[in-house]
């Protein structure tokens, strides 16, 4: 994104995504819509070096990774969308030798000034989430901008002033808004449904949050838990369930046992994404 002058007054706004892992089906609509919009938007053309190979490559701002946990009959397939988390304390910004990486005060977005970027990859090494990619054609670092060129575009209907991935998601798994506004949809979702940050131990204070999946059960009940991921019923808890005797003991709840019983802790499992 070409850097424009911004209001220096700190509006204390932090725009972000909240992704509901319970309803993400791994369709990649967010990936393709992101690619389409950002190829024609301010980001410029994104390289797509081998789009039709068995292992296609190119530049993507958003990717969906899929992995499996547990064993039959309590196995689970997990779709995990991953992009820049627009951290409130982004480590990619201070390491940039030219000032190309910056955090925009008016909306909290972490962006790249392509006019200053020299493609040194320092920001890539500093990011613990692997959110940045070097465009091999332009030799510039690229990343998710949360469609910064459209979310404030007053020529668009208000309903369309959202990131392309949010508009394209067929299951409404992606929410967008200001997490510093306690009355926003995203803040309510985080508060009421157990939203969590990815790898908070890094101290980067990611703005994007994830809503946890419900537990998977052999009878297909989904654990009977609410969207807060508590698993308040079904065979994922102590309640009676069609797939287990009423007097059976509750499933183990430790991290290792939960994984073995198909009740993965996504906050922990997501750490695998960085190494894959």
Tab-separated table of C-alpha atoms in Angstrom, residues 46-250:
chain	number	residue	atom	x	y	z
A	46	UNK	CA	0.367	-10.132	-7.139
A	47	UNK	CA	2.619	-12.721	-8.729
A	48	UNK	CA	1.223	-16.163	-9.431
A	49	UNK	CA	4.257	-18.024	-10.682
A	50	UNK	CA	2.833	-21.515	-11.153
A	51	UNK	CA	-0.944	-21.302	-10.715
A	52	UNK	CA	-1.729	-24.659	-12.337
A	53	UNK	CA	0.980	-26.885	-10.895
A	54	UNK	CA	0.294	-29.640	-8.388
A	55	UNK	CA	1.906	-27.309	-5.842
A	56	UNK	CA	0.937	-23.809	-7.019
A	57	UNK	CA	3.049	-20.928	-5.836
A	58	UNK	CA	2.799	-17.171	-5.821
A	59	UNK	CA	1.944	-14.332	-3.475
A	60	UNK	CA	-1.062	-14.623	-1.193
A	61	UNK	CA	-2.165	-12.331	1.629
A	62	UNK	CA	-4.389	-15.019	3.111
A	63	UNK	CA	-4.027	-18.790	3.289
A	64	UNK	CA	-6.102	-21.596	4.792
A	65	UNK	CA	-4.258	-24.530	6.311
A	66	UNK	CA	-6.022	-27.804	7.050
A	67	UNK	CA	-4.914	-30.539	9.418
A	68	UNK	CA	-6.437	-33.449	11.289
A	69	UNK	CA	-6.526	-34.226	14.993
A	70	UNK	CA	-7.575	-37.270	16.979
A	71	UNK	CA	-8.474	-40.759	15.823
A	72	UNK	CA	-11.675	-42.355	14.571
A	73	UNK	CA	-14.410	-42.072	15.734
A	74	UNK	CA	-13.355	-38.854	17.445
A	75	UNK	CA	-11.254	-37.452	14.617
A	76	UNK	CA	-11.608	-33.852	13.543
A	77	UNK	CA	-10.604	-31.879	10.458
A	78	UNK	CA	-9.573	-28.344	11.300
A	79	UNK	CA	-9.449	-25.490	8.799
A	80	UNK	CA	-7.281	-22.638	10.024
A	81	UNK	CA	-7.209	-19.358	8.033
A	82	UNK	CA	-3.974	-17.454	8.527
A	83	UNK	CA	-2.969	-13.925	7.565
A	84	UNK	CA	-1.386	-10.868	9.169
A	85	UNK	CA	-2.839	-10.391	12.658
A	86	UNK	CA	-2.289	-6.597	12.702
A	87	UNK	CA	-0.610	-6.776	16.086
A	88	UNK	CA	-0.936	-3.875	18.476
A	89	UNK	CA	2.792	-4.229	19.190
A	90	UNK	CA	4.038	-5.471	15.797
A	91	UNK	CA	7.656	-6.714	15.842
A	92	UNK	CA	7.887	-6.232	12.071
A	93	UNK	CA	7.762	-2.432	12.369
A	94	UNK	CA	10.862	-1.517	14.430
A	95	UNK	CA	13.181	-3.855	12.494
A	96	UNK	CA	12.449	-2.228	9.123
A	97	UNK	CA	15.566	-0.221	8.151
A	98	UNK	CA	13.699	2.110	5.791
A	99	UNK	CA	10.485	2.706	7.722
A	100	UNK	CA	8.457	0.892	5.083
A	101	UNK	CA	6.618	-1.147	7.709
A	102	UNK	CA	4.368	0.987	9.846
A	103	UNK	CA	1.235	0.862	11.969
A	104	UNK	CA	-1.447	3.287	10.851
A	105	UNK	CA	-2.840	5.206	13.799
A	106	UNK	CA	-6.261	5.966	12.343
A	107	UNK	CA	-7.348	2.326	12.259
A	108	UNK	CA	-4.506	0.287	13.753
A	109	UNK	CA	-3.616	-1.516	10.518
A	110	UNK	CA	-0.054	-2.707	9.976
A	111	UNK	CA	0.925	-1.793	6.416
A	112	UNK	CA	3.880	-1.633	4.033
A	113	UNK	CA	4.942	1.454	2.094
A	114	UNK	CA	5.994	-0.101	-1.191
A	115	UNK	CA	7.865	3.069	-2.198
A	116	UNK	CA	10.270	2.477	0.707
A	117	UNK	CA	10.438	-1.326	0.788
A	118	UNK	CA	13.769	-2.778	-0.378
A	119	UNK	CA	12.806	-6.440	0.067
A	120	UNK	CA	15.397	-7.140	2.775
A	121	UNK	CA	13.069	-9.593	4.583
A	122	UNK	CA	13.899	-8.293	8.069
A	123	UNK	CA	10.181	-7.986	8.783
A	124	UNK	CA	9.622	-11.585	7.711
A	125	UNK	CA	12.210	-12.856	10.160
A	126	UNK	CA	10.727	-10.717	12.949
A	127	UNK	CA	7.136	-11.896	12.439
A	128	UNK	CA	6.437	-14.993	14.575
A	129	UNK	CA	3.354	-15.848	12.513
A	130	UNK	CA	4.888	-16.108	9.045
A	131	UNK	CA	2.404	-13.526	7.793
A	132	UNK	CA	4.588	-11.754	5.247
A	133	UNK	CA	5.624	-12.921	1.799
A	134	UNK	CA	8.139	-11.566	-0.665
A	135	UNK	CA	6.639	-10.926	-4.078
A	136	UNK	CA	9.299	-12.567	-6.217
A	137	UNK	CA	8.396	-10.438	-9.232
A	138	UNK	CA	8.274	-7.007	-7.589
A	139	UNK	CA	10.871	-7.855	-4.893
A	140	UNK	CA	8.699	-6.191	-2.267
A	141	UNK	CA	7.297	-7.546	0.979
A	142	UNK	CA	3.551	-8.059	0.933
A	143	UNK	CA	0.923	-8.880	3.532
A	144	UNK	CA	-2.755	-8.600	4.372
A	145	UNK	CA	-3.915	-4.974	4.492
A	146	UNK	CA	-7.473	-5.774	5.615
A	147	UNK	CA	-8.369	-4.164	2.289
A	148	UNK	CA	-7.303	-0.742	3.569
A	149	UNK	CA	-8.145	0.736	0.178
A	150	UNK	CA	-11.824	-0.164	0.432
A	151	UNK	CA	-12.872	-0.170	4.094
A	152	UNK	CA	-12.808	3.654	4.165
A	153	UNK	CA	-13.973	4.174	0.563
A	154	UNK	CA	-17.070	6.371	0.824
A	155	UNK	CA	-17.921	5.723	-2.823
A	156	UNK	CA	-18.849	2.165	-1.836
A	157	UNK	CA	-22.113	1.285	-0.092
A	158	UNK	CA	-21.502	0.987	3.635
A	159	UNK	CA	-22.260	-2.742	3.560
A	160	UNK	CA	-19.361	-3.216	1.119
A	161	UNK	CA	-16.771	-1.378	3.216
A	162	UNK	CA	-15.345	-4.601	4.516
A	163	UNK	CA	-12.379	-6.766	3.517
A	164	UNK	CA	-13.001	-8.896	0.440
A	165	UNK	CA	-12.542	-12.090	2.449
A	166	UNK	CA	-15.326	-11.099	4.845
A	167	UNK	CA	-17.766	-10.412	2.029
A	168	UNK	CA	-16.901	-13.659	0.239
A	169	UNK	CA	-17.186	-16.068	3.176
A	170	UNK	CA	-20.275	-18.262	2.564
A	171	UNK	CA	-20.597	-19.295	6.219
A	172	UNK	CA	-20.007	-15.862	7.802
A	173	UNK	CA	-16.976	-17.279	9.582
A	174	UNK	CA	-15.162	-13.947	9.316
A	175	UNK	CA	-16.229	-10.908	11.317
A	176	UNK	CA	-14.722	-7.434	10.921
A	177	UNK	CA	-14.762	-4.427	13.192
A	178	UNK	CA	-13.105	-2.379	15.916
A	179	UNK	CA	-12.009	-4.578	18.813
A	180	UNK	CA	-11.491	-1.470	20.972
A	181	UNK	CA	-15.197	-0.686	20.729
A	182	UNK	CA	-16.865	-2.829	23.414
A	183	UNK	CA	-20.178	-2.630	21.575
A	184	UNK	CA	-18.858	-3.799	18.202
A	185	UNK	CA	-19.808	-7.165	16.759
A	186	UNK	CA	-16.239	-8.413	17.017
A	187	UNK	CA	-15.831	-7.365	20.650
A	188	UNK	CA	-19.078	-9.051	21.604
A	189	UNK	CA	-18.045	-12.236	19.793
A	190	UNK	CA	-14.682	-12.312	21.584
A	191	UNK	CA	-16.291	-11.665	24.936
A	192	UNK	CA	-19.242	-14.018	24.642
A	193	UNK	CA	-17.754	-16.876	22.636
A	194	UNK	CA	-14.316	-17.406	24.110
A	195	UNK	CA	-12.281	-15.570	21.488
A	196	UNK	CA	-8.521	-15.949	21.816
A	197	UNK	CA	-5.322	-14.585	20.310
A	198	UNK	CA	-2.804	-16.694	18.421
A	199	UNK	CA	0.389	-17.333	20.378
A	200	UNK	CA	-0.070	-14.517	22.922
A	201	UNK	CA	3.141	-15.573	24.665
A	202	UNK	CA	5.079	-13.648	22.009
A	203	UNK	CA	3.763	-10.397	23.485
A	204	UNK	CA	2.755	-8.955	20.117
A	205	UNK	CA	-0.892	-8.440	21.159
A	206	UNK	CA	-2.489	-9.727	17.925
A	207	UNK	CA	-5.588	-7.754	16.959
A	208	UNK	CA	-7.147	-10.645	15.048
A	209	UNK	CA	-8.859	-13.234	17.228
A	210	UNK	CA	-10.207	-16.752	16.739
A	211	UNK	CA	-13.405	-18.285	18.051
A	212	UNK	CA	-12.837	-21.912	19.151
A	213	UNK	CA	-14.421	-24.992	17.657
A	214	UNK	CA	-16.902	-27.116	19.512
A	215	UNK	CA	-15.658	-30.537	20.503
A	216	UNK	CA	-16.182	-33.422	18.104
A	217	UNK	CA	-18.127	-36.465	19.318
A	218	UNK	CA	-18.631	-39.941	17.934
A	219	UNK	CA	-22.385	-39.438	17.778
A	220	UNK	CA	-22.007	-36.206	15.837
A	221	UNK	CA	-23.522	-34.081	18.560
A	222	UNK	CA	-20.704	-31.575	18.435
A	223	UNK	CA	-20.214	-31.894	22.139
A	224	UNK	CA	-23.365	-29.989	22.932
A	225	UNK	CA	-21.311	-26.986	23.946
A	226	UNK	CA	-22.063	-23.401	23.086
A	227	UNK	CA	-20.030	-21.164	20.823
A	228	UNK	CA	-17.780	-20.353	23.739
A	229	UNK	CA	-16.129	-23.724	23.164
A	230	UNK	CA	-16.946	-24.911	26.646
A	231	UNK	CA	-18.316	-28.234	25.448
A	232	UNK	CA	-21.143	-28.054	27.951
A	233	UNK	CA	-22.765	-31.344	26.930
A	234	UNK	CA	-22.536	-34.470	24.794
A	235	UNK	CA	-19.679	-36.925	25.031
A	236	UNK	CA	-17.169	-34.089	25.252
A	237	UNK	CA	-18.385	-33.498	28.819
A	238	UNK	CA	-19.869	-35.440	31.700
A	239	UNK	CA	-23.389	-35.308	30.296
A	240	UNK	CA	-25.162	-38.341	28.838
A	241	UNK	CA	-24.649	-38.797	25.119
A	242	UNK	CA	-25.976	-41.191	22.499
A	243	UNK	CA	-22.502	-42.515	21.702
A	244	UNK	CA	-21.529	-43.426	25.258
A	245	UNK	CA	-23.175	-44.960	28.336
A	246	UNK	CA	-24.815	-42.549	30.730
A	247	UNK	CA	-22.550	-43.745	33.549
A	248	UNK	CA	-19.324	-43.445	31.546
A	249	UNK	CA	-16.562	-41.247	32.887
A	250	UNK	CA	-16.034	-37.823	31.316
